[in-house]
Amino acid sequence: MKLLLIQPSVGKIHGEKYVKSWTMEPLALSTLAGMTPDDIDIELIDERIDELPEIYEADLVGITIETYTAKRAYTIAKKIRKQGVKVVMGGIHASLMPDEVTKHCDAMLVGGAEGGIWNQVLSDFKNNKLKRKYDANSYFEKTLDHCPPNRKLYANKGYLPLGLVESGRGCPFTCEFCAITAAHKAQYKSKEIQHIISILKIFRKMLYFADDNFVSKFSRTKELCDAMIPLKKNGLVMAQLIWLVNQTY
């Protein structure tokens, strides 16, 4: 069985050049690949870098969707499905707008893919029992330690030299304005500190924390930062630094 994973581009504006040199690793797709059984052949096509084929030689295609790539993702999926290939969609836009997304795919994954739900999708596909919707809330797992990304998919892609790391996902706060709260239902899951440190040790490049909220649990964040000091790594944090303080001044 061959699985094709696609990262859509934002879409190109006529007369403007897409800045490929700023392209970062698609961590969501490599994490999905890391949870895929070894007997399945996996290929990654990142439209920000690669050209999409005219003929899709795959048994199943997985497309990740952010809100800003949704329109392009639907266009890609339409062409693939016309060729008789099944399409599974997931990502934060699928979690936020499931009624919209389900119109453009054969199966949709709402929420994260860990906890066994991705293997269920693959099993159902093999047995010709693919469902229209898979809800990760029924497979909720508190830790991300069992979801190592398959970083081999990044080879020869020319991504920005940043090692993307996800130490935690979601946020426990219930801010009404926030898409993270809506997508993750105010739930937070994380990796063990020592597990994160073991991952960081393999990187020789700058680190990039792709957490939704790096300080979801302040005591844990402090413990992680203290554990990172001996590594002497440079890094960036792509996260909302939100911490609610209940204190009278």
GROMACS .gro file of C-alpha atoms in nm:
model
  249
    1MET     CA    1   0.000   0.000   0.000
    2LYS     CA    2   0.122   0.349  -0.084
    3LEU     CA    3   0.028   0.653   0.123
    4LEU     CA    4   0.082   1.001  -0.019
    5LEU     CA    5   0.091   1.294   0.225
    6ILE     CA    6   0.038   1.644   0.086
    7GLN     CA    7   0.114   1.984   0.235
    8PRO     CA    8  -0.074   2.240   0.023
    9SER     CA    9   0.072   2.581  -0.047
   10VAL     CA   10  -0.112   2.896   0.048
   11GLY     CA   11  -0.167   2.960  -0.321
   12LYS     CA   12   0.020   3.186  -0.555
   13ILE     CA   13  -0.076   3.543  -0.642
   14HIS     CA   14  -0.031   3.624  -1.010
   15GLY     CA   15   0.294   3.810  -1.067
   16GLU     CA   16   0.441   3.729  -0.724
   17LYS     CA   17   0.706   3.471  -0.643
   18TYR     CA   18   0.658   3.228  -0.357
   19VAL     CA   19   0.948   3.259  -0.108
   20LYS     CA   20   1.053   2.894  -0.085
   21SER     CA   21   1.362   2.968   0.125
   22TRP     CA   22   1.139   3.039   0.427
   23THR     CA   23   0.963   2.705   0.413
   24MET     CA   24   0.961   2.514   0.743
   25GLU     CA   25   0.922   2.141   0.800
   26PRO     CA   26   0.560   2.013   0.799
   27LEU     CA   27   0.569   1.866   1.150
   28ALA     CA   28   0.208   1.747   1.143
   29LEU     CA   29   0.264   1.526   0.838
   30SER     CA   30   0.593   1.381   0.962
   31THR     CA   31   0.421   1.298   1.293
   32LEU     CA   32   0.144   1.124   1.100
   33ALA     CA   33   0.408   0.931   0.906
   34GLY     CA   34   0.574   0.831   1.233
   35MET     CA   35   0.251   0.664   1.345
   36THR     CA   36   0.206   0.479   1.016
   37PRO     CA   37   0.293   0.105   1.011
   38ASP     CA   38   0.624   0.013   0.849
   39ASP     CA   39   0.461  -0.199   0.577
   40ILE     CA   40   0.307   0.112   0.419
   41ASP     CA   41   0.515   0.306   0.164
   42ILE     CA   42   0.501   0.680   0.240
   43GLU     CA   43   0.574   0.976   0.015
   44LEU     CA   44   0.561   1.343   0.111
   45ILE     CA   45   0.476   1.613  -0.142
   46ASP     CA   46   0.511   1.965  -0.009
   47GLU     CA   47   0.358   2.197  -0.266
   48ARG     CA   48   0.555   2.488  -0.121
   49ILE     CA   49   0.864   2.313  -0.263
   50ASP     CA   50   0.753   2.030  -0.493
   51GLU     CA   51   0.546   2.022  -0.809
   52LEU     CA   52   0.222   1.827  -0.784
   53PRO     CA   53   0.190   1.535  -1.029
   54GLU     CA   54  -0.073   1.511  -1.298
   55ILE     CA   55  -0.140   1.146  -1.212
   56TYR     CA   56  -0.155   1.042  -0.846
   57GLU     CA   57  -0.005   0.697  -0.807
   58ALA     CA   58  -0.117   0.621  -0.453
   59ASP     CA   59  -0.376   0.408  -0.279
   60LEU     CA   60  -0.462   0.673  -0.021
   61VAL     CA   61  -0.386   1.046   0.005
   62GLY     CA   62  -0.372   1.245   0.328
   63ILE     CA   63  -0.397   1.625   0.312
   64THR     CA   64  -0.338   1.855   0.608
   65ILE     CA   65  -0.539   2.178   0.614
   66GLU     CA   66  -0.489   2.510   0.782
   67THR     CA   67  -0.756   2.775   0.727
   68TYR     CA   68  -0.529   2.970   0.494
   69THR     CA   69  -0.460   2.662   0.278
   70ALA     CA   70  -0.816   2.525   0.275
   71LYS     CA   71  -0.920   2.662  -0.064
   72ARG     CA   72  -0.608   2.521  -0.230
   73ALA     CA   73  -0.648   2.188  -0.047
   74TYR     CA   74  -1.002   2.150  -0.181
   75THR     CA   75  -0.880   2.211  -0.536
   76ILE     CA   76  -0.609   1.945  -0.499
   77ALA     CA   77  -0.850   1.696  -0.341
   78LYS     CA   78  -1.105   1.740  -0.619
   79LYS     CA   79  -0.849   1.646  -0.884
   80ILE     CA   80  -0.727   1.344  -0.686
   81ARG     CA   81  -1.076   1.210  -0.621
   82LYS     CA   82  -1.162   1.238  -0.991
   83GLN     CA   83  -0.883   0.986  -1.048
   84GLY     CA   84  -1.053   0.740  -0.813
   85VAL     CA   85  -0.810   0.785  -0.523
   86LYS     CA   86  -0.948   0.822  -0.170
   87VAL     CA   87  -0.861   1.140   0.023
   88VAL     CA   88  -0.839   1.182   0.400
   89MET     CA   89  -0.826   1.536   0.539
   90GLY     CA   90  -0.717   1.657   0.882
   91GLY     CA   91  -0.557   1.950   1.057
   92ILE     CA   92  -0.684   2.243   1.260
   93HIS     CA   93  -0.926   2.362   0.990
   94ALA     CA   94  -1.092   2.020   0.988
   95SER     CA   95  -1.137   2.048   1.365
   96LEU     CA   96  -1.279   2.400   1.342
   97MET     CA   97  -1.493   2.361   1.027
   98PRO     CA   98  -1.584   1.991   0.995
   99ASP     CA   99  -1.913   2.050   0.811
  100GLU     CA  100  -1.725   2.238   0.539
  101VAL     CA  101  -1.426   2.005   0.513
  102THR     CA  102  -1.630   1.684   0.489
  103LYS     CA  103  -1.773   1.802   0.156
  104HIS     CA  104  -1.429   1.782  -0.005
  105CYS     CA  105  -1.292   1.443   0.108
  106ASP     CA  106  -1.377   1.077   0.156
  107ALA     CA  107  -1.281   1.073   0.525
  108MET     CA  108  -1.207   1.344   0.777
  109LEU     CA  109  -1.005   1.334   1.099
  110VAL     CA  110  -1.119   1.579   1.367
  111GLY     CA  111  -0.860   1.644   1.638
  112GLY     CA  112  -0.517   1.483   1.676
  113ALA     CA  113  -0.419   1.157   1.508
  114GLU     CA  114  -0.258   0.992   1.811
  115GLY     CA  115  -0.419   0.739   2.044
  116GLY     CA  116  -0.479   0.478   1.774
  117ILE     CA  117  -0.726   0.670   1.561
  118TRP     CA  118  -0.488   0.698   1.263
  119ASN     CA  119  -0.430   0.323   1.264
  120GLN     CA  120  -0.808   0.280   1.269
  121VAL     CA  121  -0.837   0.498   0.959
  122LEU     CA  122  -0.576   0.289   0.778
  123SER     CA  123  -0.736  -0.038   0.886
  124ASP     CA  124  -1.081   0.074   0.772
  125PHE     CA  125  -0.939   0.182   0.437
  126LYS     CA  126  -0.772  -0.156   0.381
  127ASN     CA  127  -1.100  -0.332   0.463
  128ASN     CA  128  -1.306  -0.098   0.243
  129LYS     CA  129  -1.489   0.038   0.549
  130LEU     CA  130  -1.366   0.396   0.548
  131LYS     CA  131  -1.593   0.625   0.754
  132ARG     CA  132  -1.677   0.983   0.666
  133LYS     CA  133  -1.565   1.117   1.004
  134TYR     CA  134  -1.320   1.008   1.274
  135ASP     CA  135  -1.339   1.201   1.602
  136ALA     CA  136  -1.016   1.201   1.803
  137ASN     CA  137  -1.201   1.288   2.124
  138SER     CA  138  -1.302   0.923   2.154
  139TYR     CA  139  -0.934   0.822   2.132
  140PHE     CA  140  -0.791   1.092   2.363
  141GLU     CA  141  -0.439   1.025   2.490
  142LYS     CA  142  -0.280   1.248   2.756
  143THR     CA  143   0.076   1.217   2.631
  144LEU     CA  144   0.253   1.279   2.299
  145ASP     CA  145   0.550   1.057   2.387
  146HIS     CA  146   0.433   0.781   2.153
  147CYS     CA  147   0.415   1.004   1.845
  148PRO     CA  148   0.772   1.047   1.714
  149PRO     CA  149   0.792   1.229   1.378
  150ASN     CA  150   0.942   1.051   1.078
  151ARG     CA  151   1.197   1.316   0.989
  152LYS     CA  152   1.339   1.107   0.704
  153LEU     CA  153   1.064   1.256   0.489
  154TYR     CA  154   1.244   1.591   0.504
  155ALA     CA  155   1.550   1.462   0.316
  156ASN     CA  156   1.656   1.675   0.018
  157LYS     CA  157   1.359   1.911   0.056
  158GLY     CA  158   1.565   2.218   0.141
  159TYR     CA  159   1.364   2.332   0.441
  160LEU     CA  160   1.464   2.627   0.657
  161PRO     CA  161   1.736   2.500   0.898
  162LEU     CA  162   1.512   2.493   1.204
  163GLY     CA  163   1.447   2.176   1.401
  164LEU     CA  164   1.074   2.185   1.475
  165VAL     CA  165   0.979   2.039   1.813
  166GLU     CA  166   0.637   2.004   1.970
  167SER     CA  167   0.669   1.976   2.348
  168GLY     CA  168   0.297   2.018   2.408
  169ARG     CA  169  -0.028   2.062   2.220
  170GLY     CA  170  -0.347   2.247   2.300
  171CYS     CA  171  -0.412   2.478   2.595
  172PRO     CA  172  -0.602   2.428   2.923
  173PHE     CA  173  -0.743   2.782   2.926
  174THR     CA  174  -1.090   2.864   2.792
  175CYS     CA  175  -1.044   3.200   2.619
  176GLU     CA  176  -1.355   3.250   2.406
  177PHE     CA  177  -1.169   3.430   2.127
  178CYS     CA  178  -0.906   3.159   2.070
  179ALA     CA  179  -0.909   2.902   1.789
  180ILE     CA  180  -0.683   2.671   1.993
  181THR     CA  181  -0.950   2.643   2.263
  182ALA     CA  182  -1.214   2.566   2.001
  183ALA     CA  183  -1.001   2.307   1.823
  184HIS     CA  184  -0.868   2.124   2.130
  185LYS     CA  185  -1.165   2.168   2.366
  186ALA     CA  186  -0.944   2.331   2.633
  187GLN     CA  187  -0.740   2.010   2.660
  188TYR     CA  188  -0.362   2.001   2.691
  189LYS     CA  189  -0.123   1.711   2.633
  190SER     CA  190   0.255   1.708   2.649
  191LYS     CA  191   0.575   1.509   2.622
  192GLU     CA  192   0.786   1.412   2.921
  193ILE     CA  193   1.074   1.652   2.989
  194GLN     CA  194   1.346   1.392   2.944
  195HIS     CA  195   1.184   1.272   2.623
  196ILE     CA  196   1.204   1.626   2.486
  197ILE     CA  197   1.567   1.664   2.595
  198SER     CA  198   1.660   1.340   2.417
  199ILE     CA  199   1.502   1.480   2.099
  200LEU     CA  200   1.681   1.813   2.130
  201LYS     CA  201   2.020   1.644   2.162
  202ILE     CA  202   2.001   1.510   1.805
  203PHE     CA  203   1.959   1.855   1.650
  204ARG     CA  204   2.263   2.048   1.536
  205LYS     CA  205   2.057   2.337   1.411
  206MET     CA  206   1.842   2.604   1.572
  207LEU     CA  207   1.531   2.480   1.750
  208TYR     CA  208   1.177   2.596   1.688
  209PHE     CA  209   0.911   2.511   1.946
  210ALA     CA  210   0.579   2.475   1.766
  211ASP     CA  211   0.359   2.456   2.076
  212ASP     CA  212   0.016   2.618   2.079
  213ASN     CA  213   0.098   2.771   2.418
  214PHE     CA  214   0.451   2.717   2.548
  215VAL     CA  215   0.351   2.819   2.901
  216SER     CA  216   0.030   2.621   2.933
  217LYS     CA  217   0.171   2.487   3.258
  218PHE     CA  218   0.421   2.737   3.396
  219SER     CA  219   0.600   2.500   3.636
  220ARG     CA  220   0.655   2.250   3.355
  221THR     CA  221   0.785   2.522   3.122
  222LYS     CA  222   1.036   2.634   3.384
  223GLU     CA  223   1.148   2.274   3.439
  224LEU     CA  224   1.194   2.227   3.063
  225CYS     CA  225   1.391   2.550   3.022
  226ASP     CA  226   1.617   2.460   3.316
  227ALA     CA  227   1.681   2.117   3.161
  228MET     CA  228   1.769   2.279   2.826
  229ILE     CA  229   2.036   2.515   2.962
  230PRO     CA  230   2.321   2.256   2.956
  231LEU     CA  231   2.245   2.184   2.588
  232LYS     CA  232   2.345   2.539   2.493
  233LYS     CA  233   2.103   2.547   2.201
  234ASN     CA  234   1.960   2.849   2.025
  235GLY     CA  235   1.589   2.847   1.964
  236LEU     CA  236   1.263   3.020   1.887
  237VAL     CA  237   0.919   2.971   2.032
  238MET     CA  238   0.614   2.976   1.806
  239ALA     CA  239   0.359   2.986   2.083
  240GLN     CA  240   0.115   3.203   2.263
  241LEU     CA  241   0.284   3.296   2.591
  242ILE     CA  242  -0.036   3.303   2.790
  243TRP     CA  243  -0.049   3.264   3.165
  244LEU     CA  244  -0.350   3.355   3.377
  245VAL     CA  245  -0.267   3.504   3.715
  246ASN     CA  246  -0.527   3.515   3.990
  247GLN     CA  247  -0.382   3.784   4.208
  248THR     CA  248  -0.503   4.108   4.362
  249TYR     CA  249  -0.277   4.410   4.322
   0.00000   0.00000   0.00000
